[in-house]
Amino acid sequence: MNRTLSVPSVKSRRTREAGILTLLAALIVIIFIVSMNTGFMRLSPLDVLHTLLGEGTKQQKLILFDFRLPRIVISLLIGAGFAVSGSILQGLSRNALAEPSTLGINAGAGFAVLIFISFVPATTAGPIFVLPLLALAGAALTATLIYFLSYRRADGLSPTRLILIGIAVGAGIYAFQLILSLRLDPQNYQFVAIWLAGKIWGGDWRFVLALLPWILILLPFAFYKARVLNVLNLGDETSKGLGLPLERERLLLLAAAVALAGACVSVSGGIGFVGLIAPHLARRLVGPRHQIMLPAAALIGALLLLTADSIGRWILQPTEIPTGIVVAIIGAPYFLYLLAKSKA
Amino acid sequence: MFSFNLQRSGSMKLAMAGLMTTTLLLSACGNNNAANNEAAATTAPAATTEATTAPAETAVEQTVTDAMGHKVTIPANPQRVLASYLEDYLVALGVTPVAQWSVTNGTMEYLAAELKDIPTISYDLPLEAVTSFAPDFTIVQSEGTVQNGLYDQLNKIAPTYVLGDEVSKDWRKSLLKIGELLNKTPEAEAAITAYDQKAADAKAKISAAIGDESVAILWLVSKSFFIVDETRSSGAVLYGDLGLKLPNLVTEIPAESRATWNPISLEKLSELTADHIILVNSDGADAAEVTDGAIWKGIPAVKAGNVHEFGRATSWLYSGPIANSKTIDDALSSLVK
């Protein structure tokens, strides 16, 4: 993992990193524009421009401002959230397979949402701001359970055990989800089935508002803790030796990762893979230093999810493919490629 | 396990990532335009003709409260009505919907003739698709369809009225309510009177033919059986309007745990003592796997040759004045020899 050794100088590294971040941001802008043009209704780039300048028809305004833009913004936020959550978890566990969905955190958050949907009758405005909190509670409970099950006094938190227990707990919760969803009436079952597949269903500015505080607080917090993650990468013994309050920092970061994942799941359902792939890609592009790797991962996650959502909206018109499935379709081949290239 | 070759230059990977994204982008653009043009071509003429056909009747806007408590202002003479899964009622009232309900594997086939040229819309009402049909009034059947903010977005497109599960489980109430919303109460009442007359005639004929023999309605789909009770769709017609006797397996299900269509295992079906079976077969030829089996052949009604099979294109799974009327026709043809 010692990439810095192979890079000639700090200055050229800085330039390269800045270049990559700029490129990612530019790609996001491009896909953003394409996404505004993508959908069932015809809106040419010129129409979009007119509408943005306030000259569109009522229909065009409705489509752009009320249907497409909120979804684009939500995709960006969720992508960044999952990516940073996955990066933190991979850093904490020093395991390349860690991410909110493999650790069962997504399942826990989803389960809480599912219980709410099953037992509280449908209302229009109520649940939007409650859902992130509920998902958070579910995610936190699951994370606590996994943490305690995989913690051993003798040798601390073993990365392998963390993953294995996470997968087991996740599978258990998933089974409960299935049982619960079988008891739902057809309407709710449809909703839950699609939701479990990872569909961004909250296409509304209120969902942006519900999600935004979490992202605005937790992303900068994670960036701020980048150095801690760097030190944690060196192993528990070294971290302690360097004077890091290990358990406290680990808990704080874990809580941030769980909260990010929980808030995202409440709006998007079970989207996996973003939290797994984005950190990997980021590490390959800019190296393992978290100061630069975390922002890169956030940008990659946002880009990936926005692309997936646009493809999902366009490819089988007029029906939509749940974003989670598109992400998996893009992500799986890349992941196989990684596995094929890895030496183990 | 994951020791990646990090020594290699990153530019190669960067180029690959860039290439991938560009390809996606280009393909997205290409196809997107074609689809969009098509959508525009189909909607534009419809939107222009609409203005000229508006009748000069003196009707006024009405403001009503729907099942979820929304205050809805319905335009005086709604011309472009969208009522997904409620097309039966619209057709019965002489209103042409702007789009018809559909799922991936089909539409309401029993209405195929009446809705021949009506474009389809996915059951989950994708917002942009709804917008493209430019409805001026939308009716939604169930609260569940529009939860989590979808109502507000639909309501931005056109005034949206939620009928609600409480009303929609009774087709007469639904028809009267929809008639009221669309200024067609006389038509709705006439349709119900005509239906009741038809049902009474059929009841007399069937009763003369089979007396108090019991009839079970089984739905076979994906090799699973479902049985209907007396409250919904064809069950309401047969057991309610035509006064047929419920089979033992339905009466054994506790009333509070009954669904519209209750799942029932093949093993359990072997205990079915009904004299007649209406088999609604959504599996087509694949049904043979089940119906050639010993358990199925051992059911008394099957042994007696009293199985009346209908395909998925028939109205047995649906509810509404037209569906129910067709169900009566089918019941007459199978039970009255």
CSV table of N, CA, C and O in Angstrom, one decimal, chain B residues 243-295:
chain,number,residue,atom,x,y,z
B,243,GLY,N,-75.8,-15.4,-5.9
B,243,GLY,CA,-76.3,-16.2,-4.8
B,243,GLY,C,-75.8,-17.6,-4.8
B,243,GLY,O,-76.4,-18.5,-4.3
B,244,LEU,N,-74.6,-17.9,-5.4
B,244,LEU,CA,-74.1,-19.2,-5.4
B,244,LEU,C,-73.5,-19.6,-4.0
B,244,LEU,O,-73.1,-18.7,-3.2
B,245,LYS,N,-73.4,-20.9,-3.8
B,245,LYS,CA,-72.9,-21.3,-2.4
B,245,LYS,C,-71.4,-21.4,-2.4
B,245,LYS,O,-70.7,-21.9,-3.3
B,246,LEU,N,-70.8,-20.8,-1.3
B,246,LEU,CA,-69.3,-20.8,-1.1
B,246,LEU,C,-68.8,-22.2,-0.9
B,246,LEU,O,-69.5,-23.0,-0.3
B,247,PRO,N,-67.7,-22.6,-1.4
B,247,PRO,CA,-67.1,-23.9,-1.2
B,247,PRO,C,-66.5,-24.0,0.2
B,247,PRO,O,-66.3,-22.9,0.9
B,248,ASN,N,-66.3,-25.2,0.7
B,248,ASN,CA,-65.9,-25.4,2.1
B,248,ASN,C,-64.6,-24.7,2.4
B,248,ASN,O,-64.4,-24.2,3.5
B,249,LEU,N,-63.6,-24.7,1.5
B,249,LEU,CA,-62.3,-24.2,1.8
B,249,LEU,C,-62.3,-22.7,2.1
B,249,LEU,O,-61.5,-22.2,2.9
B,250,VAL,N,-63.2,-22.0,1.5
B,250,VAL,CA,-63.2,-20.5,1.7
B,250,VAL,C,-63.9,-20.3,3.1
B,250,VAL,O,-63.3,-19.5,3.9
B,251,THR,N,-65.0,-21.0,3.4
B,251,THR,CA,-65.6,-20.7,4.7
B,251,THR,C,-64.7,-21.2,5.8
B,251,THR,O,-64.9,-20.7,7.0
B,252,GLU,N,-63.8,-22.0,5.6
B,252,GLU,CA,-62.9,-22.4,6.7
B,252,GLU,C,-61.8,-21.4,7.0
B,252,GLU,O,-61.2,-21.4,8.1
B,253,ILE,N,-61.5,-20.5,6.1
B,253,ILE,CA,-60.6,-19.4,6.4
B,253,ILE,C,-61.2,-18.4,7.3
B,253,ILE,O,-62.3,-17.9,7.0
B,254,PRO,N,-60.6,-18.1,8.4
B,254,PRO,CA,-61.2,-17.1,9.3
B,254,PRO,C,-61.4,-15.8,8.6
B,254,PRO,O,-60.5,-15.3,7.9
B,255,ALA,N,-62.5,-15.1,8.7
B,255,ALA,CA,-62.9,-13.9,8.0
B,255,ALA,C,-61.8,-12.8,8.1
B,255,ALA,O,-61.5,-12.2,7.1
B,256,GLU,N,-61.2,-12.7,9.3
B,256,GLU,CA,-60.3,-11.5,9.4
B,256,GLU,C,-59.0,-11.8,8.8
B,256,GLU,O,-58.2,-10.8,8.5
B,257,SER,N,-58.6,-13.0,8.5
B,257,SER,CA,-57.3,-13.2,7.8
B,257,SER,C,-57.5,-13.5,6.3
B,257,SER,O,-56.5,-13.9,5.7
B,258,ARG,N,-58.7,-13.2,5.8
B,258,ARG,CA,-58.8,-13.5,4.3
B,258,ARG,C,-58.3,-12.3,3.5
B,258,ARG,O,-58.4,-11.2,3.9
B,259,ALA,N,-57.7,-12.7,2.4
B,259,ALA,CA,-57.2,-11.6,1.4
B,259,ALA,C,-58.2,-11.7,0.3
B,259,ALA,O,-59.1,-12.5,0.2
B,260,THR,N,-58.0,-10.8,-0.7
B,260,THR,CA,-58.8,-10.8,-1.9
B,260,THR,C,-58.7,-12.2,-2.6
B,260,THR,O,-59.7,-12.8,-2.9
B,261,TRP,N,-57.5,-12.6,-2.8
B,261,TRP,CA,-57.2,-13.9,-3.3
B,261,TRP,C,-56.3,-14.6,-2.3
B,261,TRP,O,-55.3,-14.2,-2.0
B,262,ASN,N,-56.9,-15.7,-1.8
B,262,ASN,CA,-56.1,-16.4,-0.7
B,262,ASN,C,-55.3,-17.5,-1.3
B,262,ASN,O,-55.8,-18.4,-2.0
B,263,PRO,N,-54.0,-17.5,-1.0
B,263,PRO,CA,-53.1,-18.6,-1.5
B,263,PRO,C,-53.6,-19.9,-0.9
B,263,PRO,O,-54.0,-20.0,0.3
B,264,ILE,N,-53.5,-21.0,-1.6
B,264,ILE,CA,-54.0,-22.3,-1.1
B,264,ILE,C,-53.1,-23.3,-1.8
B,264,ILE,O,-52.8,-23.3,-3.0
B,265,SER,N,-52.6,-24.3,-1.0
B,265,SER,CA,-51.7,-25.3,-1.5
B,265,SER,C,-52.5,-26.4,-2.2
B,265,SER,O,-53.7,-26.6,-2.0
B,266,LEU,N,-51.8,-27.1,-3.1
B,266,LEU,CA,-52.4,-28.2,-3.9
B,266,LEU,C,-52.9,-29.3,-2.9
B,266,LEU,O,-54.0,-29.8,-3.1
B,267,GLU,N,-52.2,-29.5,-1.9
B,267,GLU,CA,-52.5,-30.5,-0.9
B,267,GLU,C,-53.9,-30.2,-0.3
B,267,GLU,O,-54.8,-31.0,-0.1
B,268,LYS,N,-54.0,-28.9,0.1
B,268,LYS,CA,-55.2,-28.4,0.7
B,268,LYS,C,-56.4,-28.6,-0.3
B,268,LYS,O,-57.5,-28.9,0.1
B,269,LEU,N,-56.1,-28.3,-1.5
B,269,LEU,CA,-57.2,-28.4,-2.6
B,269,LEU,C,-57.8,-29.8,-2.6
B,269,LEU,O,-59.0,-29.9,-3.0
B,270,SER,N,-57.0,-30.8,-2.2
B,270,SER,CA,-57.6,-32.2,-2.3
B,270,SER,C,-58.8,-32.3,-1.4
B,270,SER,O,-59.6,-33.2,-1.5
B,271,GLU,N,-58.9,-31.4,-0.4
B,271,GLU,CA,-60.1,-31.4,0.5
B,271,GLU,C,-61.3,-30.6,0.0
B,271,GLU,O,-62.3,-30.5,0.6
B,272,LEU,N,-61.1,-30.0,-1.2
B,272,LEU,CA,-62.2,-29.2,-1.8
B,272,LEU,C,-63.4,-30.0,-2.2
B,272,LEU,O,-63.3,-30.9,-3.0
B,273,THR,N,-64.5,-29.7,-1.6
B,273,THR,CA,-65.7,-30.5,-1.9
B,273,THR,C,-66.7,-29.8,-2.8
B,273,THR,O,-67.8,-30.3,-3.0
B,274,ALA,N,-66.2,-28.7,-3.4
B,274,ALA,CA,-67.1,-27.9,-4.3
B,274,ALA,C,-67.6,-28.8,-5.4
B,274,ALA,O,-66.9,-29.7,-5.9
B,275,ASP,N,-68.9,-28.5,-5.9
B,275,ASP,CA,-69.4,-29.3,-7.0
B,275,ASP,C,-68.9,-28.8,-8.3
B,275,ASP,O,-68.8,-29.6,-9.3
B,276,HIS,N,-68.5,-27.5,-8.4
B,276,HIS,CA,-68.0,-27.0,-9.6
B,276,HIS,C,-66.7,-26.2,-9.4
B,276,HIS,O,-66.6,-25.6,-8.3
B,277,ILE,N,-65.8,-26.2,-10.3
B,277,ILE,CA,-64.6,-25.4,-10.2
B,277,ILE,C,-64.5,-24.5,-11.4
B,277,ILE,O,-64.6,-25.0,-12.5
B,278,ILE,N,-64.4,-23.2,-11.1
B,278,ILE,CA,-64.0,-22.3,-12.2
B,278,ILE,C,-62.5,-22.1,-12.1
B,278,ILE,O,-62.0,-21.6,-11.1
B,279,LEU,N,-61.8,-22.5,-13.1
B,279,LEU,CA,-60.4,-22.4,-13.1
B,279,LEU,C,-59.9,-21.2,-14.0
B,279,LEU,O,-60.1,-21.3,-15.2
B,280,VAL,N,-59.4,-20.2,-13.3
B,280,VAL,CA,-58.9,-19.1,-14.1
B,280,VAL,C,-57.4,-19.4,-14.3
B,280,VAL,O,-56.6,-19.3,-13.3
B,281,ASN,N,-57.1,-19.7,-15.5
B,281,ASN,CA,-55.7,-20.2,-15.8
B,281,ASN,C,-54.8,-19.2,-16.4
B,281,ASN,O,-55.0,-18.8,-17.6
B,282,SER,N,-53.9,-18.6,-15.6
B,282,SER,CA,-53.0,-17.6,-16.1
B,282,SER,C,-51.7,-18.2,-16.6
B,282,SER,O,-50.8,-17.5,-17.1
B,283,ASP,N,-51.6,-19.5,-16.5
B,283,ASP,CA,-50.4,-20.2,-16.9
B,283,ASP,C,-50.4,-20.8,-18.3
B,283,ASP,O,-49.4,-21.3,-18.8
B,284,GLY,N,-51.6,-20.8,-18.9
B,284,GLY,CA,-51.7,-21.3,-20.3
B,284,GLY,C,-51.4,-22.8,-20.3
B,284,GLY,O,-51.8,-23.6,-19.4
B,285,ALA,N,-50.6,-23.2,-21.3
B,285,ALA,CA,-50.3,-24.6,-21.5
B,285,ALA,C,-49.5,-25.2,-20.3
B,285,ALA,O,-49.5,-26.4,-20.0
B,286,ASP,N,-48.7,-24.3,-19.6
B,286,ASP,CA,-47.9,-24.8,-18.5
B,286,ASP,C,-48.7,-25.4,-17.4
B,286,ASP,O,-48.2,-26.1,-16.5
B,287,ALA,N,-50.0,-25.0,-17.3
B,287,ALA,CA,-50.9,-25.5,-16.3
B,287,ALA,C,-51.0,-27.0,-16.2
B,287,ALA,O,-51.2,-27.6,-15.2
B,288,ALA,N,-50.7,-27.6,-17.4
B,288,ALA,CA,-50.8,-29.1,-17.5
B,288,ALA,C,-49.9,-29.8,-16.4
B,288,ALA,O,-50.3,-30.8,-15.9
B,289,GLU,N,-48.8,-29.2,-16.1
B,289,GLU,CA,-47.9,-29.8,-15.1
B,289,GLU,C,-48.7,-30.0,-13.8
B,289,GLU,O,-48.4,-31.0,-13.1
B,290,VAL,N,-49.6,-29.1,-13.5
B,290,VAL,CA,-50.4,-29.3,-12.2
B,290,VAL,C,-51.6,-30.1,-12.5
B,290,VAL,O,-52.0,-31.0,-11.8
B,291,THR,N,-52.3,-29.8,-13.6
B,291,THR,CA,-53.6,-30.4,-13.8
B,291,THR,C,-53.5,-31.9,-14.3
B,291,THR,O,-54.5,-32.6,-14.3
B,292,ASP,N,-52.4,-32.3,-14.7
B,292,ASP,CA,-52.2,-33.7,-15.0
B,292,ASP,C,-51.8,-34.5,-13.8
B,292,ASP,O,-51.8,-35.8,-13.9
B,293,GLY,N,-51.6,-33.9,-12.7
B,293,GLY,CA,-51.2,-34.6,-11.4
B,293,GLY,C,-52.3,-35.3,-10.8
B,293,GLY,O,-53.5,-35.0,-11.0
B,294,ALA,N,-51.9,-36.3,-9.9
B,294,ALA,CA,-52.9,-37.2,-9.3
B,294,ALA,C,-53.7,-36.4,-8.3
B,294,ALA,O,-54.9,-36.6,-8.2
B,295,ILE,N,-53.1,-35.4,-7.6
B,295,ILE,CA,-53.9,-34.7,-6.6
B,295,ILE,C,-55.0,-33.9,-7.2
B,295,ILE,O,-56.1,-33.9,-6.8
